[in-house]
Tab-separated table of C-alpha atoms and ligand atoms in Angstrom:
chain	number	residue	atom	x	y	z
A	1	UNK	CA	116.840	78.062	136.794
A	2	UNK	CA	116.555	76.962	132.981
A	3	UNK	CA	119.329	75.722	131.065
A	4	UNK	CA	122.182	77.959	129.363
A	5	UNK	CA	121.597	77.278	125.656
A	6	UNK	CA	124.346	75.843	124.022
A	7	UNK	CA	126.178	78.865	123.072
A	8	UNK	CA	129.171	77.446	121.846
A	9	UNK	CA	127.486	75.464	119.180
A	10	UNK	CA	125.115	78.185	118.652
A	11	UNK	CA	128.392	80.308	117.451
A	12	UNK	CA	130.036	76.902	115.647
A	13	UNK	CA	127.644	76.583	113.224
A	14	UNK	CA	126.811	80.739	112.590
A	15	UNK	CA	127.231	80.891	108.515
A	16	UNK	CA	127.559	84.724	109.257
A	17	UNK	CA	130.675	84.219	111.446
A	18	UNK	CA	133.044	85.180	109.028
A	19	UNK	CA	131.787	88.711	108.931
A	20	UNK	CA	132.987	89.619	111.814
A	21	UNK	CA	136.338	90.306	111.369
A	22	UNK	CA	135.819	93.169	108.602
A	23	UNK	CA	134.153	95.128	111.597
A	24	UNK	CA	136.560	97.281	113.419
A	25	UNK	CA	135.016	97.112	116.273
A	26	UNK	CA	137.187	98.352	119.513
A	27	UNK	CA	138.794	95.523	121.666
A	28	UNK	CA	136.490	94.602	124.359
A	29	UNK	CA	133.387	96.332	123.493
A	30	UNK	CA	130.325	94.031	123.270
A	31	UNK	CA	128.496	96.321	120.328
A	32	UNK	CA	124.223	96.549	120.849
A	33	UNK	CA	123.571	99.570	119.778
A	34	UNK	CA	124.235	98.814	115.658
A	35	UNK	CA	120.207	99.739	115.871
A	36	UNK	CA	121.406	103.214	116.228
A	37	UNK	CA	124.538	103.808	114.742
A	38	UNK	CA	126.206	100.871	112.811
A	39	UNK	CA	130.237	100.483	113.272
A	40	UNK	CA	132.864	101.091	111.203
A	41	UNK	CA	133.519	98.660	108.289
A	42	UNK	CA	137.653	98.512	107.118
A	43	UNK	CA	136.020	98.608	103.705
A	44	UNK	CA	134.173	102.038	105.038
A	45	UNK	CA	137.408	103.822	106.263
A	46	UNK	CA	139.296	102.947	103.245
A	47	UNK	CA	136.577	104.124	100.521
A	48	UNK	CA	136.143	107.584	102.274
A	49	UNK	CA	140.272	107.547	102.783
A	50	UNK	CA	140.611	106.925	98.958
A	51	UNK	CA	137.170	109.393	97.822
A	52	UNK	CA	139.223	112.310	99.903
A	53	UNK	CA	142.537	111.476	98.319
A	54	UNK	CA	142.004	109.786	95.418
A	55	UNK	CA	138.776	111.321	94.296
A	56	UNK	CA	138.502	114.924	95.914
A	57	UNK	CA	142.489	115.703	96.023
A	58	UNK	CA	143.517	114.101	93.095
A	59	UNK	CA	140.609	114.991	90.486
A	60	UNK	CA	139.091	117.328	91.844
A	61	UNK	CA	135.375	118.494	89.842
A	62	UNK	CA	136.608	115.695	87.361
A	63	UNK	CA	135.145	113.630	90.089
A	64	UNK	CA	131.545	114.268	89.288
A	65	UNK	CA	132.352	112.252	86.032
A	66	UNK	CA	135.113	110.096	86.769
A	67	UNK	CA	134.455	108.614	89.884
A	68	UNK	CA	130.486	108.744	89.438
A	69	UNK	CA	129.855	110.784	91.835
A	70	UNK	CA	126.721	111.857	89.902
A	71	UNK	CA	125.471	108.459	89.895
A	72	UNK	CA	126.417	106.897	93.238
A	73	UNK	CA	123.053	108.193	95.039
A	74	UNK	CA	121.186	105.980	92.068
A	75	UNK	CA	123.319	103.265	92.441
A	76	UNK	CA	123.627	102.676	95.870
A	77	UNK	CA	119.796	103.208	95.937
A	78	UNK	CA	119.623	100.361	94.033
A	79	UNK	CA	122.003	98.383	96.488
A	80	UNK	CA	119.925	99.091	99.152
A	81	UNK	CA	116.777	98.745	96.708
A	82	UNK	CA	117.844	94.579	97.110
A	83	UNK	CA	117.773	94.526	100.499
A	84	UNK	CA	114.051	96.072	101.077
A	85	UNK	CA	112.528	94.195	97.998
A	86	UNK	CA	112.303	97.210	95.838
A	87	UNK	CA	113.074	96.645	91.643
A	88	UNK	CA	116.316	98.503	90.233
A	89	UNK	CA	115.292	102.248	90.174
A	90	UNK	CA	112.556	102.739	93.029
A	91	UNK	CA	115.063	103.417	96.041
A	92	UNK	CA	117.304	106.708	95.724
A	93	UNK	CA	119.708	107.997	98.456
A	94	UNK	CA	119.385	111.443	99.336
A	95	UNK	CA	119.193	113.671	102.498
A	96	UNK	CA	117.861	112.168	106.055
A	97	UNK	CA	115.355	110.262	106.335
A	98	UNK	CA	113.509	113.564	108.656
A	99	UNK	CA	113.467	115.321	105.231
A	100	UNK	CA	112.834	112.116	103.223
A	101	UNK	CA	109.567	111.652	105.257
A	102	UNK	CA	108.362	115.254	104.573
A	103	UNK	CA	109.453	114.691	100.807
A	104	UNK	CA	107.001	111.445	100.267
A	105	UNK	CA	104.975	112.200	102.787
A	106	UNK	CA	104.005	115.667	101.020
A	107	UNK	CA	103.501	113.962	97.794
A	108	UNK	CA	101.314	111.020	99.042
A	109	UNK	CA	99.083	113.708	100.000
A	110	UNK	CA	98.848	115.230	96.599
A	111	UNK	CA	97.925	112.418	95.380
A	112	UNK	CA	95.084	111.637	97.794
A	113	UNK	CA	93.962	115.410	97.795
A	114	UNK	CA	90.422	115.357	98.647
A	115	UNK	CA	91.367	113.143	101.991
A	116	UNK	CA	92.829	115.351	104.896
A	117	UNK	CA	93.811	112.846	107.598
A	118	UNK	CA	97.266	111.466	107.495
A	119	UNK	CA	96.895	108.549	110.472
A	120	UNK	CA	100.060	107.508	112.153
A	121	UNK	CA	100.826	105.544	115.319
A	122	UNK	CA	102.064	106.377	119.667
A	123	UNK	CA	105.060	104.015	118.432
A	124	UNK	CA	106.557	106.389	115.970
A	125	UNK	CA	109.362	108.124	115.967
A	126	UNK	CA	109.150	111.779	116.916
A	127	UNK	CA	110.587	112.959	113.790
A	128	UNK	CA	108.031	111.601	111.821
A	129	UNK	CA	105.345	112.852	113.662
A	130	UNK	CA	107.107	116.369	113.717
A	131	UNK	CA	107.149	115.977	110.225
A	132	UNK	CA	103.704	115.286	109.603
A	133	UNK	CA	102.315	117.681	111.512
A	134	UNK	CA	104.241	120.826	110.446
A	135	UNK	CA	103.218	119.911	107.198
A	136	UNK	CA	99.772	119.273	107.919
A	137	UNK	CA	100.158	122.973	109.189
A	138	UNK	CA	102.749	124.550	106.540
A	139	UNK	CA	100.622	123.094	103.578
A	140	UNK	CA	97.576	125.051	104.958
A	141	UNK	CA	94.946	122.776	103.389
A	142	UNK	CA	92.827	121.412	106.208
A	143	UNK	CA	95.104	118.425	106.647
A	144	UNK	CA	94.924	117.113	110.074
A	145	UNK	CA	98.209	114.468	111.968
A	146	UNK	CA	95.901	111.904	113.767
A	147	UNK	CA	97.477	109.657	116.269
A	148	UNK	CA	96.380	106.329	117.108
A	149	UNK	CA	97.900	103.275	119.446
A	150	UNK	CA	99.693	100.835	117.392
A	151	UNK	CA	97.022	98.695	117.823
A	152	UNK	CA	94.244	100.640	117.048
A	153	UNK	CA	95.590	101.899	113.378
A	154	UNK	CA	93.785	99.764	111.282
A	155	UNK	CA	89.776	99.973	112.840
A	156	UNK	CA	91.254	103.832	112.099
A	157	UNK	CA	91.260	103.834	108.572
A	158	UNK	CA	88.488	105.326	106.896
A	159	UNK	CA	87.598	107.155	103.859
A	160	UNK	CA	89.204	110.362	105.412
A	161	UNK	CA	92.542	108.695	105.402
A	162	UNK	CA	94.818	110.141	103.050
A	163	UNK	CA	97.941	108.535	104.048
A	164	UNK	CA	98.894	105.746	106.652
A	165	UNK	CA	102.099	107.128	107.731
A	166	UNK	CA	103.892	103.919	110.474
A	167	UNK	CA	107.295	102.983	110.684
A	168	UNK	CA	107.677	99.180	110.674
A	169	UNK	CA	109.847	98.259	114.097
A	170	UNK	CA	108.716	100.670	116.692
A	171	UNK	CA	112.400	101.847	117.872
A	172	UNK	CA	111.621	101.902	121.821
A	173	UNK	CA	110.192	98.416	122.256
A	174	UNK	CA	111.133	96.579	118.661
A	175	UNK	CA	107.617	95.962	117.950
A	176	UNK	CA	107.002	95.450	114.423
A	177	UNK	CA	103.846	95.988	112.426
A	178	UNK	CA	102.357	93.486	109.858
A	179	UNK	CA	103.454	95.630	106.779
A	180	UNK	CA	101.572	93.342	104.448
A	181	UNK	CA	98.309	93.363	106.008
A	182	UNK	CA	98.456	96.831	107.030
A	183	UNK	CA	98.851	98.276	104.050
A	184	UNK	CA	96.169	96.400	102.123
A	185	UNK	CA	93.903	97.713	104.706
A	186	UNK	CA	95.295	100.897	104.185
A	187	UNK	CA	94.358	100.305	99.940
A	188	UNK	CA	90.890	98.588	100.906
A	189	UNK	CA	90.273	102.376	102.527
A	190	UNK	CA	91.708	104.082	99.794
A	191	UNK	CA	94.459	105.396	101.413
A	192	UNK	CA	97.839	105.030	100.508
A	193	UNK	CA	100.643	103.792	102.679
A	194	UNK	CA	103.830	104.911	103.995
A	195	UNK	CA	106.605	102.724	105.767
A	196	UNK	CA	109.931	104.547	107.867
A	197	UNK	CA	111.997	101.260	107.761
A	198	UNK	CA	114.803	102.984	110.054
A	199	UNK	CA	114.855	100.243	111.775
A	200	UNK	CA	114.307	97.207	109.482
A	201	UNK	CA	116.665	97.798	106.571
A	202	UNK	CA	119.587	95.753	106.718
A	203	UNK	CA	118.120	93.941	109.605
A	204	UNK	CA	115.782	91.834	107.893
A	205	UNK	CA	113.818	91.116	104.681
A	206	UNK	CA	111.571	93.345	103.805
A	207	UNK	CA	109.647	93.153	100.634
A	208	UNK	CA	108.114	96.289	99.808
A	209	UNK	CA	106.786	95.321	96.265
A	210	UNK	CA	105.034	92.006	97.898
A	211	UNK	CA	103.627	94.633	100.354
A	212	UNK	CA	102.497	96.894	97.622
A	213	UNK	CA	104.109	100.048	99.289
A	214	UNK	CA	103.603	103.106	98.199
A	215	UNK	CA	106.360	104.917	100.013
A	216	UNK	CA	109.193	104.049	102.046
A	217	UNK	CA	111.901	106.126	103.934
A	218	UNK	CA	114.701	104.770	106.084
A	219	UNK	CA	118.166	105.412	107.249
A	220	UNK	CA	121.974	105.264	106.513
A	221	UNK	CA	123.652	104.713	109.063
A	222	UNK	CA	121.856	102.283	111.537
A	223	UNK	CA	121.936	98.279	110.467
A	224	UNK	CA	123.270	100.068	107.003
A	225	UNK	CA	126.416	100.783	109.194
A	226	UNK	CA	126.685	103.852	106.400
A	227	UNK	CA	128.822	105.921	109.332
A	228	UNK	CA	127.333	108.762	111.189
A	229	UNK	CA	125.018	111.110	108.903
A	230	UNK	CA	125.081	108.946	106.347
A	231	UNK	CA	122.983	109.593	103.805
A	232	UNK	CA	119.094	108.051	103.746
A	233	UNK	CA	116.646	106.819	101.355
A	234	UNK	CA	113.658	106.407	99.873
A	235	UNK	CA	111.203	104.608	97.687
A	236	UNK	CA	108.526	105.142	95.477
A	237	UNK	CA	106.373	102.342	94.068
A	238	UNK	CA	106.944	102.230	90.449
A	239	UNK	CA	103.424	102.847	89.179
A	240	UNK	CA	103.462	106.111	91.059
A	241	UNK	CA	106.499	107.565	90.262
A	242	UNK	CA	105.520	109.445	87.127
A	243	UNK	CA	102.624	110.994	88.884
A	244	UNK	CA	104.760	112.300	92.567
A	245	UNK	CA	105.382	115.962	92.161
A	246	UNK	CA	108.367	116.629	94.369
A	247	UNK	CA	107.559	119.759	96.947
A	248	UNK	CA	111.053	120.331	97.248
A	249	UNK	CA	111.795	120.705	93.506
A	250	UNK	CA	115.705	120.886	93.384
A	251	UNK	CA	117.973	121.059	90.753
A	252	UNK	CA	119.299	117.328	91.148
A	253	UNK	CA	116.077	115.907	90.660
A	254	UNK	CA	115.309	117.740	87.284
A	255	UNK	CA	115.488	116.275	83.971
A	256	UNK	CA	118.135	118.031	82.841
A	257	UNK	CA	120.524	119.913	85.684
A	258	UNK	CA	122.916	120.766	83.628
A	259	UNK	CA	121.043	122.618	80.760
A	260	UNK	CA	119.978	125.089	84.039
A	261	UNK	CA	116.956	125.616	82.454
A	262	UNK	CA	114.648	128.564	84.447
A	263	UNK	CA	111.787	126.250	84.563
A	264	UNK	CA	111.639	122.684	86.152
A	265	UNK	CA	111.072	119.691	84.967
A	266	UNK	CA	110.848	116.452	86.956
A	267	UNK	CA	113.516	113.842	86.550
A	268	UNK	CA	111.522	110.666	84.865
A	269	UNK	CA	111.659	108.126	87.770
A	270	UNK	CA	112.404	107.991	91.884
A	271	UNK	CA	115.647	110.269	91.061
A	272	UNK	CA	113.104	113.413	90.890
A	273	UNK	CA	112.999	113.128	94.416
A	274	UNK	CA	116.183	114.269	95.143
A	275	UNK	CA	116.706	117.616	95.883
A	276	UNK	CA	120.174	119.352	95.802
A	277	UNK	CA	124.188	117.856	95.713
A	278	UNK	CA	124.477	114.792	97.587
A	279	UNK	CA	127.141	114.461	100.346
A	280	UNK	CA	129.314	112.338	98.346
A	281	UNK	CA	131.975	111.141	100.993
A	282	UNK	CA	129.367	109.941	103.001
A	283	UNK	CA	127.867	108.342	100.228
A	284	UNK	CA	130.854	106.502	99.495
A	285	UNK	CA	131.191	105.392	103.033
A	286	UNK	CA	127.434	104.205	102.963
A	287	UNK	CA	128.537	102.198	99.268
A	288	UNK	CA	131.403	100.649	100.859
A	289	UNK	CA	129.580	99.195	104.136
A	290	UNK	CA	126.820	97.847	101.883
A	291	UNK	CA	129.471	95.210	100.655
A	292	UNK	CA	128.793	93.643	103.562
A	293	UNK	CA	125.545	92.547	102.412
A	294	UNK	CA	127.139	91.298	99.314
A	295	UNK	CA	126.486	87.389	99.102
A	296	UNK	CA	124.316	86.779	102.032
A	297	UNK	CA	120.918	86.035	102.167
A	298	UNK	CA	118.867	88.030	104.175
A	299	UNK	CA	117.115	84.970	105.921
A	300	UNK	CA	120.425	83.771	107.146
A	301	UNK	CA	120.366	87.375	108.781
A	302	UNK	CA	117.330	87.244	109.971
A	303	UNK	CA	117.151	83.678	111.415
A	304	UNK	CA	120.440	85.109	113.412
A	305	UNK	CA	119.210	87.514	114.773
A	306	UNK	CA	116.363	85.755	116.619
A	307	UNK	CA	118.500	83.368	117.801
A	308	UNK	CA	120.944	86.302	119.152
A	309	UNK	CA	117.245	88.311	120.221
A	310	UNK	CA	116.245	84.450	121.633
A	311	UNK	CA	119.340	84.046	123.748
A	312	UNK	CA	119.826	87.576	124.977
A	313	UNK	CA	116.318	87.541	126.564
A	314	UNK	CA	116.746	84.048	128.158
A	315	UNK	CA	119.559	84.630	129.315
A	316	UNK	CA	118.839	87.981	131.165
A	317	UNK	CA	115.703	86.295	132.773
A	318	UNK	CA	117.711	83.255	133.743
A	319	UNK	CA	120.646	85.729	135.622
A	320	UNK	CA	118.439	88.237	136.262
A	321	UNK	CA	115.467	87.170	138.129
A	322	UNK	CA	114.515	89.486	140.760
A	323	UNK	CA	116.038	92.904	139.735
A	324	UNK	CA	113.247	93.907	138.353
A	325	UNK	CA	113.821	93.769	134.530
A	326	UNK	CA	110.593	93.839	133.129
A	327	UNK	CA	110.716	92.997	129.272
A	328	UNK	CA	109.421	95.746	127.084
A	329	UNK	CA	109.855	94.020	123.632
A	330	UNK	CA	107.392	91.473	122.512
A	331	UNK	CA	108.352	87.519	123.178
A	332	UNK	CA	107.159	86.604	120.228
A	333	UNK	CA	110.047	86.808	117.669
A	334	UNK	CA	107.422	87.176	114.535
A	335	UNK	CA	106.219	90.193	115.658
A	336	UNK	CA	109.806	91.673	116.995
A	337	UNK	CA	112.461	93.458	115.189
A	338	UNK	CA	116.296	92.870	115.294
A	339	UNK	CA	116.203	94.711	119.252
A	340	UNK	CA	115.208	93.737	122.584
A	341	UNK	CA	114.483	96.291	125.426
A	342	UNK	CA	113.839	95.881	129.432
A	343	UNK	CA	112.537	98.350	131.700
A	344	UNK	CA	114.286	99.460	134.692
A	345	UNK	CA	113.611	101.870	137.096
A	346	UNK	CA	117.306	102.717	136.943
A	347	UNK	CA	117.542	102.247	133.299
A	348	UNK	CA	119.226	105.341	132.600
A	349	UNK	CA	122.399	104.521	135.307
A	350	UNK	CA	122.392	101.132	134.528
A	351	UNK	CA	122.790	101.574	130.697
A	352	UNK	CA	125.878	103.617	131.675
A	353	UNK	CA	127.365	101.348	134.079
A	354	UNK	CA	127.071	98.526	131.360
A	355	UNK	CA	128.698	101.138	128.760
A	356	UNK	CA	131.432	101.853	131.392
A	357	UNK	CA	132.221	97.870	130.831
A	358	UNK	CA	132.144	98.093	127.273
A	359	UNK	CA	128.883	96.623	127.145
A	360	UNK	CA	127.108	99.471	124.515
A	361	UNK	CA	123.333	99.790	124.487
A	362	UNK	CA	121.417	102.761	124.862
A	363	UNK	CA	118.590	104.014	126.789
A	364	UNK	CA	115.119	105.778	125.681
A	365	UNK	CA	113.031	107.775	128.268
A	366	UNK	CA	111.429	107.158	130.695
A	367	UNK	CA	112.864	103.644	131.472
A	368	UNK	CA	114.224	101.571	128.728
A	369	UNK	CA	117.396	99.649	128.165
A	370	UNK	CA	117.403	99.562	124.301
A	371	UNK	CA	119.930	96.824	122.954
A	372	UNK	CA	120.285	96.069	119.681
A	373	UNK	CA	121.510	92.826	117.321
A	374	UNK	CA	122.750	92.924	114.167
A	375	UNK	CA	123.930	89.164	112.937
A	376	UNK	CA	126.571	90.338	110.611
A	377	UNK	CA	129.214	91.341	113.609
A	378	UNK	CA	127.725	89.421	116.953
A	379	UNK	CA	128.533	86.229	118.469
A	380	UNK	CA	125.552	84.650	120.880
A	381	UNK	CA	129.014	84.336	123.009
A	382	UNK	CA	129.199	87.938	123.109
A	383	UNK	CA	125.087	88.563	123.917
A	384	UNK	CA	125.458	85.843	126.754
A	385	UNK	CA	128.368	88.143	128.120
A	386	UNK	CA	126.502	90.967	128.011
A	387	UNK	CA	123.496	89.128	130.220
A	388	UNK	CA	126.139	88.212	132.266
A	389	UNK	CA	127.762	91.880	132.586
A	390	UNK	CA	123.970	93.246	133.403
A	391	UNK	CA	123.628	90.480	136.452
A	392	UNK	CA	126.339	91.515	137.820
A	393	UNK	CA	125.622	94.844	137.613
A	394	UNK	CA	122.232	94.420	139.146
A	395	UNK	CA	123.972	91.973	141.422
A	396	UNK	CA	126.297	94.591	143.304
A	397	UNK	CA	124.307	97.259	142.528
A	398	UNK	CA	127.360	99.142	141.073
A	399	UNK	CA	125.362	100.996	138.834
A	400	UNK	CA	124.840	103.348	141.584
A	401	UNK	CA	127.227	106.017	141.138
A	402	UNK	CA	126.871	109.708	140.719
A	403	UNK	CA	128.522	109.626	137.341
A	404	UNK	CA	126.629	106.780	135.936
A	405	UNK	CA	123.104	109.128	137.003
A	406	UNK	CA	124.532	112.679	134.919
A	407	UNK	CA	122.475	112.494	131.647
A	408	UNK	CA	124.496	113.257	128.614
A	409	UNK	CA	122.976	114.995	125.941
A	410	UNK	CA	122.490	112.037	124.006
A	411	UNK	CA	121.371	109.067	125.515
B	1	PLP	C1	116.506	106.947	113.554
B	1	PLP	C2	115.175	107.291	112.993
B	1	PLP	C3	114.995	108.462	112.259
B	1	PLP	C4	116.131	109.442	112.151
B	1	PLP	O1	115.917	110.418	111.216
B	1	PLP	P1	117.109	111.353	110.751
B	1	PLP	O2	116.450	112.374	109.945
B	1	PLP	O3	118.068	110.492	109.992
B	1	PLP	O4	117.782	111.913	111.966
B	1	PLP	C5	113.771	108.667	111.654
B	1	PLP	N1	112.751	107.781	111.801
B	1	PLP	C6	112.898	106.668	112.547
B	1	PLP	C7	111.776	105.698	112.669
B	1	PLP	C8	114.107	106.398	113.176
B	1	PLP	O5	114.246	105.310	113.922
């Protein structure tokens, strides 16, 4: 048996510490699943308490104007704009990042319109692919979804390649592609190239105009901790902007909405990819937990979250050992995301006998434990106590139960 890291002094000298406490997260729950739905903020649940009554009751359409309601999905595009390396003006909020993938996604192919092949990857989200290919389909142009292992994507490009469509941290295993190289191969092949960053925004740096993106999608409400349905976003590199005709052409991303003008004209910038009215309280929810990113670097969050990724996966293979964990997510924390995942043959049960002890992860078919770590709101004391809870669940084999094996609809 190894040595326990020093978690203590791993936790003394955390300059993210302080964080914790604006996260009102329930007494005795060990949180790992901020991959998938971020917690509550108190600055959160007082914005949307004050945007109902303050904004909505008290001033009613005035709102549009007075509280900026007009504005916010610009604004807090540009919020999140900082935390994915995009310049003031590229990022928007609007819709889910399902429809923001078909909104890019249909206009990278305009632009590349004598290439039919939009490549994409076995680690990417369903959505994404579902996306793809009904519009490969709906736009009834010859265009053709073509699915490679994450491995293979690159000796894949060609000259048919329209668009490389990948999202960054595969979300079963926490993978995570070289989005740098990648996508200069992707512009060596003439292609242009797509990110889903659902699971790298708030998680880590990302740096889409060192990468040269061309678009980028990603969600709300995961390491955002926007609040469930929160509102997504979406990039578009500068240079293109002025040339991406939106296929959804709504009224919020014309030039003009309120001169309701029969024909359309595109909004000059990113903002012409929005489509209709955004959902404005949970856009205020989404502003307010984005203060948490407010004054911290993103390599302090990073750097904490390998250590939290480091000591989570030494300590379950130090308690562990012979339960027949096998470790899903790469060991090498440069090519990892902010989540580590084991196989089980029992996943599924043993996920909910871990919840049952207020130990939250989740579980993706057919048998991984997903758990996820987002530095702003862990302790390594609390990921060590979470290795411990899943020994001695494996231990005693009280995972066994009849109500720990009835799937719920989500899992
Ligand atoms: C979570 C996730 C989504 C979710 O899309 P929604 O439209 O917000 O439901 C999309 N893509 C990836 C890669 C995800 O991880």
């Amino acid at each position: 048996m190894s040595e326990a890291p020093d978690i203590e002094a791993l936790d003394a000298e955390d300059p993210l510490a302080s964080r914790r406490a604006e996260f009102l997260i329930p007494e005795g729950v060990i949180y790992l699943d901020g991959n998938s739905l971020g917690p509550l903020t108190a600055r959160a649940r007082d914005r949307i308490a004050s945007a109902v009554t303050d904004e909505w009751g008290a001033m009613l359409i005035r709102g549009w104007n007075e509280a900026g309601w007009f504005h916010a999905p610009q604004r807090v595009g540009d919020r999140i704009g900082r935390l994915v390396g995009a310049p003031a003006g590229s990022v928007t909020v609007a819709d889910n990042t399902s429809t923001n993938v078909f909104k890019c996604l249909s206009a990278a192919l305009e632009l590349r319109a004598s290439r039919k092949v939009i490549l994409s990857d076995s680690g990417n989200f369903p959505t994404d692919l579902y996306i793809a290919s009904g519009l490969a389909e709906g736009l009834g142009k010859g265009h053709e979804l073509r699915i490679v292992q994450p491995e293979a994507v690159e000796a894949a490009l060609d000259d048919s390649v329209a668009v490389m469509m990948l999202t960054e941290v595969d979300y079963r295993t926490g993978r995570r592609h070289d989005m740098k190289r990648l996508t200069a191969k992707a512009h060596e092949a003439g292609a242009l190239a797509m990110w889903d960053l659902a699971h790298s925004a708030g998680a880590f740096a990302v740096d889409l105009t060192g990468a040269g993106a061309d678009f980028a999608v990603g969600c709300g409400y995961k390491y955002l901790n926007g609040g469930p349905g929160a509102p997504a976003f979406l990039y578009v590199r500068p240079e293109l902007q002025e040339h991406v005709r939106p296929l959804i052409a709504g009224w919020m991303g014309h030039a003009a909405p309120f001169a309701f003008d029969l024909g359309y004209t595109p909004l000059e910038g990113v903002g012409r990819m929005r489509v209709g009215t955004p959902p404005v309280l949970s856009l205020a929810g989404l502003d307010a937990a984005l203060d948490m990113f407010d004054g911290v670097e993103m390599a302090a969050i990073r750097a904490k979250s390998v250590s939290l990724c480091e000591t989570f996966i030494r300590e379950v293979e130090r308690l562990c050992a012979g339960h027949g964990l096998r470790l899903v997510s790469p060991r090498d924390p440069g090519v990892r995301g902010s989540q580590v995942s084991f196989a089980h043959p029992e996943g599924y049960a043993v996920m909910q006998a871990l919840i049952a002890r207020g130990v939250i992860g989740d579980f993706r078919a057919p048998d991984v434990m997903r758990f996820g770590f987002a530095p702003l709101y862990l302790s390594h004391r609390e990921v060590a106590a979470a290795a411990a809870a899943l020994a001695d669940i494996l231990e005693t084999g009280s995972w066994d139960r009849p109500e720990f094996r009835a799937r719920a609809a989500v899992t």
